[in-house]
mmCIF file of C-alpha atoms in Angstrom:
data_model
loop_
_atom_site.group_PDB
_atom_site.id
_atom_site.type_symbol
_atom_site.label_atom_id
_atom_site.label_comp_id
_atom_site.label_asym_id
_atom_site.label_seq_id
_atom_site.Cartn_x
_atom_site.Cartn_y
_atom_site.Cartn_z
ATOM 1 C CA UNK A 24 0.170 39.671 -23.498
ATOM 2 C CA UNK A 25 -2.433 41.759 -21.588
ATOM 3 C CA UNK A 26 -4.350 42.751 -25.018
ATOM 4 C CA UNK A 27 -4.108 38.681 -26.248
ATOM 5 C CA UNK A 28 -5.894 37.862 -23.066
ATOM 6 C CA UNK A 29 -8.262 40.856 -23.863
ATOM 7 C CA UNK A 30 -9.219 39.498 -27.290
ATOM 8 C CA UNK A 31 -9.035 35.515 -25.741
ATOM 9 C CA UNK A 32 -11.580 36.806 -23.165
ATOM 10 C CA UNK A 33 -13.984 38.951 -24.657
ATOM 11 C CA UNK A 34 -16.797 37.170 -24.663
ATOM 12 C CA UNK A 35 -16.449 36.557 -21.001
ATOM 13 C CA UNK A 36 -16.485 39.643 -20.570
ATOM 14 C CA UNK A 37 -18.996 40.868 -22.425
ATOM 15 C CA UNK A 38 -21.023 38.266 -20.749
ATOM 16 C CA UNK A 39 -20.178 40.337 -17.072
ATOM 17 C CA UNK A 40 -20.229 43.853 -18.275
ATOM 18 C CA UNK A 41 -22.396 45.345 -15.977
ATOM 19 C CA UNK A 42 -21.164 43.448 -12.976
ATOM 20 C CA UNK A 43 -18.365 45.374 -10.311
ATOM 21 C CA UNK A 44 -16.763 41.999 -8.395
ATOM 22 C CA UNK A 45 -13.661 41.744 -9.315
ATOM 23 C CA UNK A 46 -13.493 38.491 -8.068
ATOM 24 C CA UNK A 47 -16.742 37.077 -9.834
ATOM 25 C CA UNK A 48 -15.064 38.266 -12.717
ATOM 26 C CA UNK A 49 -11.950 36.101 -12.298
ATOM 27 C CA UNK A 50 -13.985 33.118 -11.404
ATOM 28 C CA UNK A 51 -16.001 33.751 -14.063
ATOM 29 C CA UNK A 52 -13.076 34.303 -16.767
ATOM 30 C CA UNK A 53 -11.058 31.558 -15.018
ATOM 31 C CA UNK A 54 -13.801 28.691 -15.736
ATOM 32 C CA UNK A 55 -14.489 30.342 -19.558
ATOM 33 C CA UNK A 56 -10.698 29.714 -20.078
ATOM 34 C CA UNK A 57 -10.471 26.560 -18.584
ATOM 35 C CA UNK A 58 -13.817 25.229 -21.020
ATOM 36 C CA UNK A 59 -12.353 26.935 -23.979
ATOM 37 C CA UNK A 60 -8.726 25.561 -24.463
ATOM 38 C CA UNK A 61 -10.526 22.043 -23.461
ATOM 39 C CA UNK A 62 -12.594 22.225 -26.690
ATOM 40 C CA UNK A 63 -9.288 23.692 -28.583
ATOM 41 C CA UNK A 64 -7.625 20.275 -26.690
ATOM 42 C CA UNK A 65 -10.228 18.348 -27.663
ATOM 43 C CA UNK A 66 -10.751 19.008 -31.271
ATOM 44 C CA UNK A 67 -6.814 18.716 -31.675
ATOM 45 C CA UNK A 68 -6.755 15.127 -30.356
ATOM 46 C CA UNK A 69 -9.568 14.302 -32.677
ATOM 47 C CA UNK A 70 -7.729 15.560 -35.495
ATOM 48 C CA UNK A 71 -4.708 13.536 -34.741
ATOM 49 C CA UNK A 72 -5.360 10.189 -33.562
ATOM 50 C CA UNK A 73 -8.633 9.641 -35.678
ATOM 51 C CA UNK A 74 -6.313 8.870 -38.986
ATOM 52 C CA UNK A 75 -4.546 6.781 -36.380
ATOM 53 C CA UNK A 76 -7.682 5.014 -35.583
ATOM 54 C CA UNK A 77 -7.833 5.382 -31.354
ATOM 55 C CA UNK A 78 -10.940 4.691 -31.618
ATOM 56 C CA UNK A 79 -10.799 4.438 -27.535
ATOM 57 C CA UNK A 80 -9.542 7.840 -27.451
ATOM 58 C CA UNK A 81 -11.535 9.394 -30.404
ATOM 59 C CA UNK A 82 -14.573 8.891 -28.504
ATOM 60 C CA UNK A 83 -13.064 9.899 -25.508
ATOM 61 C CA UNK A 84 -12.101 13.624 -26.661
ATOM 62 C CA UNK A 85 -15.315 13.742 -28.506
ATOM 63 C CA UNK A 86 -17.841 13.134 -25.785
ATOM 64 C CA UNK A 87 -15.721 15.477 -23.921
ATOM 65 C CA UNK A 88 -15.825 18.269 -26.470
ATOM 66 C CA UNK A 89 -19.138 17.771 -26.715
ATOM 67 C CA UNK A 90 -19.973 18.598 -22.821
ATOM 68 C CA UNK A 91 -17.474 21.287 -22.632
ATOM 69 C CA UNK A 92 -18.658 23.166 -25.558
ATOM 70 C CA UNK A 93 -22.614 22.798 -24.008
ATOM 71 C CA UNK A 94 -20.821 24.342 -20.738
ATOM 72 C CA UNK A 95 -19.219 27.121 -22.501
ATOM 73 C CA UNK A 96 -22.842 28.022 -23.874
ATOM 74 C CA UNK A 97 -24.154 28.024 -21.264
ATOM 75 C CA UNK A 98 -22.249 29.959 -19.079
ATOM 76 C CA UNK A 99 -22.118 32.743 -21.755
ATOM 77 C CA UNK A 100 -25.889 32.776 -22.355
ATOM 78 C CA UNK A 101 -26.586 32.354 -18.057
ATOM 79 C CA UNK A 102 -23.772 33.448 -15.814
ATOM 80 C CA UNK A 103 -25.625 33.030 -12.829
ATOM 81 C CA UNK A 104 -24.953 29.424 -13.839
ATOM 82 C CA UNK A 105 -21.593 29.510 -13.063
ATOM 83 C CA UNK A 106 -21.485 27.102 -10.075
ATOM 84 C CA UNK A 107 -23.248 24.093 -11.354
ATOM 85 C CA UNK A 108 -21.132 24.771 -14.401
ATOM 86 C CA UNK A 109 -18.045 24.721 -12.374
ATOM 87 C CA UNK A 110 -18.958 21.614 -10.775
ATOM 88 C CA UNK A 111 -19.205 19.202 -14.046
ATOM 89 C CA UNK A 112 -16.683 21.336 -15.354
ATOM 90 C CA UNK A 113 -14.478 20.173 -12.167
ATOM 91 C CA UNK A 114 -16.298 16.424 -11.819
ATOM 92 C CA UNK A 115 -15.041 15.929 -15.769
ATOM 93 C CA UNK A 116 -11.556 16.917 -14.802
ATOM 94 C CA UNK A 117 -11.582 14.281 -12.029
ATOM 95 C CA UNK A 118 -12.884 11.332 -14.419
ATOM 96 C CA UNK A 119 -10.108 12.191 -16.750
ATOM 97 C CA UNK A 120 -7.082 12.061 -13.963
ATOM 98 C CA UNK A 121 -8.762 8.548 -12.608
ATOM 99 C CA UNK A 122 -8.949 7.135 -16.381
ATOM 100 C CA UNK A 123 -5.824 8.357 -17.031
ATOM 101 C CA UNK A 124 -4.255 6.799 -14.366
ATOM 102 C CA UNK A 125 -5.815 3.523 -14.154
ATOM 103 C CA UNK A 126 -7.382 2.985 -17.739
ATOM 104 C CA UNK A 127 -4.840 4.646 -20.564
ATOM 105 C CA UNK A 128 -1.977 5.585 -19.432
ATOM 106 C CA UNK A 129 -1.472 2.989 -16.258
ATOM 107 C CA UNK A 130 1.058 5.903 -14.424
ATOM 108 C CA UNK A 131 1.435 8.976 -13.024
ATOM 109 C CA UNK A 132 1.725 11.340 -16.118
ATOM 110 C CA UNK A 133 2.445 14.848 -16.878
ATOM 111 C CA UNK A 134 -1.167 14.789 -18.867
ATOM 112 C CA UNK A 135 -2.435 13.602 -15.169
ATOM 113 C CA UNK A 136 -0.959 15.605 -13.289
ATOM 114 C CA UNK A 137 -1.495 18.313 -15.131
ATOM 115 C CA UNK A 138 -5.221 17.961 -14.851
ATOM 116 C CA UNK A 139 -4.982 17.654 -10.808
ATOM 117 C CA UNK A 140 -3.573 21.175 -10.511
ATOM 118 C CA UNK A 141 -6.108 22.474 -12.709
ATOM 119 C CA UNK A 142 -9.263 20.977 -10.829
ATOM 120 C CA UNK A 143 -7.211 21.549 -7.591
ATOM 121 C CA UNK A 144 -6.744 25.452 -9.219
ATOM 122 C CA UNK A 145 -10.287 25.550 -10.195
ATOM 123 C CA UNK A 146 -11.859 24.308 -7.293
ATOM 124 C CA UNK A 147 -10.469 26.627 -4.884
ATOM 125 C CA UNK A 148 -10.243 29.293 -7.244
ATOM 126 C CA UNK A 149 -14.261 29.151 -8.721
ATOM 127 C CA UNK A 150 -15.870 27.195 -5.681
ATOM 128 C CA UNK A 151 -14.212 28.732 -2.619
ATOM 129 C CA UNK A 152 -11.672 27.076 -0.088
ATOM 130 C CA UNK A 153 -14.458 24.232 1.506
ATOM 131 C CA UNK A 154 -15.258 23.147 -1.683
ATOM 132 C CA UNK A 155 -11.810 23.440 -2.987
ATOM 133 C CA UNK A 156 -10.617 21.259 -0.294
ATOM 134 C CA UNK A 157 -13.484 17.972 -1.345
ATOM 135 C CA UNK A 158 -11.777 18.522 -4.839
ATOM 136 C CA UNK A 159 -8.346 18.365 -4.159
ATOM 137 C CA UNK A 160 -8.835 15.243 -1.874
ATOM 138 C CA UNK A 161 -11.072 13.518 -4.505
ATOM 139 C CA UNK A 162 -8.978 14.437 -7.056
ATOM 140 C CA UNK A 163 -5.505 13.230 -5.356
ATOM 141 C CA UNK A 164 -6.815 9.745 -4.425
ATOM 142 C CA UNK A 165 -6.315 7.990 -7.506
ATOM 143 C CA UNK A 166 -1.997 9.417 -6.890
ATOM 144 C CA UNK A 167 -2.550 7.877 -3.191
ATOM 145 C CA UNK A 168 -4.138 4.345 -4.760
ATOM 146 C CA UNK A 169 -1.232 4.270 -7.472
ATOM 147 C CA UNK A 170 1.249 4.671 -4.644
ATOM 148 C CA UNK A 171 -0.025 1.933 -2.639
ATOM 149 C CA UNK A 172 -0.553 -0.637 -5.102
ATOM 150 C CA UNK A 173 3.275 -0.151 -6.276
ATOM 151 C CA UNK A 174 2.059 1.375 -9.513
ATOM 152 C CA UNK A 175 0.939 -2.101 -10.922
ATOM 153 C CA UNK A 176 -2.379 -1.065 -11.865
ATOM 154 C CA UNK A 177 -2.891 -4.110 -14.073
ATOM 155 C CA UNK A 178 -3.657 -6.014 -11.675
ATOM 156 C CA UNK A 179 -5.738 -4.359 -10.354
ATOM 157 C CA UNK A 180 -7.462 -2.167 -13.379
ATOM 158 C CA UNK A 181 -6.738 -4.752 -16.592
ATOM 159 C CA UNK A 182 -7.659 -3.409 -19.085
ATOM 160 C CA UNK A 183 -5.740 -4.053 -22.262
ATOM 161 C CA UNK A 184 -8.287 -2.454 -24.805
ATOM 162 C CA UNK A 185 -7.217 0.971 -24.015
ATOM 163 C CA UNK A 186 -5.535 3.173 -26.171
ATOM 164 C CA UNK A 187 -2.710 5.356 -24.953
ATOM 165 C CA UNK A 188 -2.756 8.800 -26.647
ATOM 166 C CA UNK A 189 -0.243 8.978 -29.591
ATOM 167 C CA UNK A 190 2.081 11.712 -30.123
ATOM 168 C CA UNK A 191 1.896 14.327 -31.274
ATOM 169 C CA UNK A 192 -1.501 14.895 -29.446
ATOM 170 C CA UNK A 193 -0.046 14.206 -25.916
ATOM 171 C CA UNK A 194 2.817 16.719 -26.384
ATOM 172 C CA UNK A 195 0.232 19.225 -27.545
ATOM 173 C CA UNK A 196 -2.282 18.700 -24.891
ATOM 174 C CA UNK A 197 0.640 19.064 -22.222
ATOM 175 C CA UNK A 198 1.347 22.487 -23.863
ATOM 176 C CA UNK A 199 -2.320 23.767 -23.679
ATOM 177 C CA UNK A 200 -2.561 22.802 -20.708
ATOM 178 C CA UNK A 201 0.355 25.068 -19.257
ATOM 179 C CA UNK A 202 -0.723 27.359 -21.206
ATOM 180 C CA UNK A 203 -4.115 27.207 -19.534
ATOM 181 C CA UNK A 204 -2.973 27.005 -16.046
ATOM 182 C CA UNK A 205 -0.578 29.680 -16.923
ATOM 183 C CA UNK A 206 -3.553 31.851 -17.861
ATOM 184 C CA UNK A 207 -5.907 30.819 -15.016
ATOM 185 C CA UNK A 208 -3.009 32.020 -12.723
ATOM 186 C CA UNK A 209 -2.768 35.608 -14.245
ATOM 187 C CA UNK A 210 -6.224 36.171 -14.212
ATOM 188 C CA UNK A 211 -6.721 35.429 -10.679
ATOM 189 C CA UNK A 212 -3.648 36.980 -10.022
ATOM 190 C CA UNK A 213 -4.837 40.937 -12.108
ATOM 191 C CA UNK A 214 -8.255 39.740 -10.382
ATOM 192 C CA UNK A 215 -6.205 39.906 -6.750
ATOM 193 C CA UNK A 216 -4.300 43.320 -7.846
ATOM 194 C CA UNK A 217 -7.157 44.817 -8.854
ATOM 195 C CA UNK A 218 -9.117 44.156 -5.659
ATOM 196 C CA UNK A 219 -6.403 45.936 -4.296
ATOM 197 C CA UNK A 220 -5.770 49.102 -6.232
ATOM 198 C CA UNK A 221 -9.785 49.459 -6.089
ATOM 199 C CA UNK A 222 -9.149 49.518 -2.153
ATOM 200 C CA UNK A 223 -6.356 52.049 -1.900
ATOM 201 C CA UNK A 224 -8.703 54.356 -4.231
ATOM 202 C CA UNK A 225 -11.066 53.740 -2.056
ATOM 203 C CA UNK A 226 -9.258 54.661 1.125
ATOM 204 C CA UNK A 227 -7.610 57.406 -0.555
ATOM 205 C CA UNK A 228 -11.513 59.161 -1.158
ATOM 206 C CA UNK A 229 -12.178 58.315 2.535
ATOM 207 C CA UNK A 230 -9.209 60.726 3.687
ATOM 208 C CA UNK A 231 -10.015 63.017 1.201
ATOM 209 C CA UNK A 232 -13.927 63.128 2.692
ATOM 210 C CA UNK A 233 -12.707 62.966 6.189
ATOM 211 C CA UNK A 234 -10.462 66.136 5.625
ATOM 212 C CA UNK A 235 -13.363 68.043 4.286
ATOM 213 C CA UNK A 236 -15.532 67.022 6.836
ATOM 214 C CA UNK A 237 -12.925 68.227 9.761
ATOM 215 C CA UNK A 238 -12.686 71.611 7.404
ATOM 216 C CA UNK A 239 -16.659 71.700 7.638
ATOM 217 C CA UNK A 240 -16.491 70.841 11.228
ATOM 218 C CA UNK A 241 -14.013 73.681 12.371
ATOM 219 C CA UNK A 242 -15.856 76.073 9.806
ATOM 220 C CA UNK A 243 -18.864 75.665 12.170
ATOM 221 C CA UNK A 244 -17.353 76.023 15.189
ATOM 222 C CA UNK A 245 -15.467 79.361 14.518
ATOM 223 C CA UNK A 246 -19.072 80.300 13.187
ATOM 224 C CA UNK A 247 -20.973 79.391 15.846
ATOM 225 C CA UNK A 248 -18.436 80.511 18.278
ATOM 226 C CA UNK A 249 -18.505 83.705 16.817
ATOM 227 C CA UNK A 250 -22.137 83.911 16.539
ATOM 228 C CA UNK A 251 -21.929 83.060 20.495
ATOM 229 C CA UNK A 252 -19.615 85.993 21.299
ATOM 230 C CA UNK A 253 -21.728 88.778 18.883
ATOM 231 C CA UNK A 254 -25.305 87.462 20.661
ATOM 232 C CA UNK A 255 -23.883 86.991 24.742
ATOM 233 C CA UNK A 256 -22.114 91.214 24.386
ATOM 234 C CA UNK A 257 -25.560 93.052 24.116
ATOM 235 C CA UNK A 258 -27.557 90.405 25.577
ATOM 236 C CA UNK A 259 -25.610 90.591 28.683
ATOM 237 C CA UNK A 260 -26.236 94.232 28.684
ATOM 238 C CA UNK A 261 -30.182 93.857 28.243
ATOM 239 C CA UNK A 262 -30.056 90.553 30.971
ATOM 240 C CA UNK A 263 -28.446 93.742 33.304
ATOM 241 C CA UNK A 264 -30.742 96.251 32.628
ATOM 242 C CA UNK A 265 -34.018 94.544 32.558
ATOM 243 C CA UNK A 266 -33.137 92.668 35.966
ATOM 244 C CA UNK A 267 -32.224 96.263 37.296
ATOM 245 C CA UNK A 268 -35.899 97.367 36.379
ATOM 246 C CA UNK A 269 -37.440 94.037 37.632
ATOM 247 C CA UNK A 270 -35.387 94.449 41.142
ATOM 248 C CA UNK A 271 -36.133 98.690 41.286
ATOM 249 C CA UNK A 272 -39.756 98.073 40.121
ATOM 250 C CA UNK A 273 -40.224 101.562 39.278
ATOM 251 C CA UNK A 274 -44.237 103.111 39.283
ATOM 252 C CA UNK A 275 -43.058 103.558 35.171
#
């Protein structure tokens, strides 16, 4: 599995070769991943409800595809970009759970909630725990408004026009998508283990310094110890004698 996720991810990581953060690295490979099996998602639904004629939802996953694909450029040709790219990443994720809820499907999905833990995932994951926390809360309101209005969203959101996505594309989708979080998880996770292993080494050439430095240390004290006792033996003899010929003050 590890040399799948290799080949998935190359191009991420091509894109951060020179750069030591393990962490930056996860973000970084997290939000590729997360871009990438959207356009794979994207291009599948296309291909099966457009003989079906969802027009609704043709459009939908091709304005989508679109964006993500312009995202996915751009965060391999800029990485410094990955924030802003994060955040419509992240802002697209939360359109889709609302619409899902309240303009296609009308309930709380798998599809839906599927896409909550992902922005909730990527939020905290890419953006840090502040930011993480505005995304999750955003993103869980529409669950909170479907629970209070009894899950009769029509009438509140009627809109008959929609177009529910046909099968197979939802079962797909729903597979991708664990397939993505499943992915997303792992690389934080090697991201997290490797943080770790890079700290032991770490600490592990600290002692190793630390004992040569005590070596060097008691090296120069028995030498200058030594050094003490060799230069005080005659010098305490010539202290003697030349205070004998200062006190005697001989005519010599």
């Amino acid at each position: 599995m590890h040399k799948l996720l290799t080949q998935l991810t190359l191009p991420a990581t091509n894109a951060l070769k020179n750069e030591d953060d393990n962490y930056l690295r996860s973000r970084f490979i997290i939000c590729y991943t997360i871009l990438l099996f959207s356009i794979i998602k994207g291009l599948i639904v296309i291909g099966i409800v457009l003989p079906l004629q969802q027009t609704t939802q043709v459009a939908r996953a091709a304005i989508s595809t679109l964006v993500y694909g312009a995202l996915l450029w751009r965060l391999l040709t800029k990485s410094s970009a990955l924030k802003p790219i994060a955040h419509i990443m992240l802002g697209m994720g939360i359109a889709l759970v609302w619409s899902s809820i309240f303009l296609y499907a009308k309930q709380i999905n798998l599809i839906a909630l599927q896409f909550l833990f992902m922005v909730i995932m990527g939020s905290f994951y890419i953006l840090g725990s502040r930011l993480g926390i505005i995304y999750a809360v955003v993103c869980t309101a529409p669950i909170v408004v479907f629970l209070a209005v009894g899950g009769n969203v029509e009438t509140y959101f009627d809109n008959t026009d929609f177009q529910r996505l046909a099968s197979p594309a939802y079962e797909l989708m729903a597979a991708l998508n664990f397939i993505t979080i499943i992915i997303c998880q792992y690389m934080f996770y090697e991201a997290f283990m490797q943080n770790i292993r890079d700290k032991e080494a770490l600490n592990n050439r600290l002692q190793v310094s630390m004992l040569d430095a005590q070596k060097l240390a008691a090296t120069k004290s028995s030498f200058l110890s030594t050094m003490s006792h060799e230069l005080r033996t005659p010098l305490n003899s010539v202290i003697g004698i030349t205070e004998m010929l200062i006190d005697d003050k001989p005519e010599e």
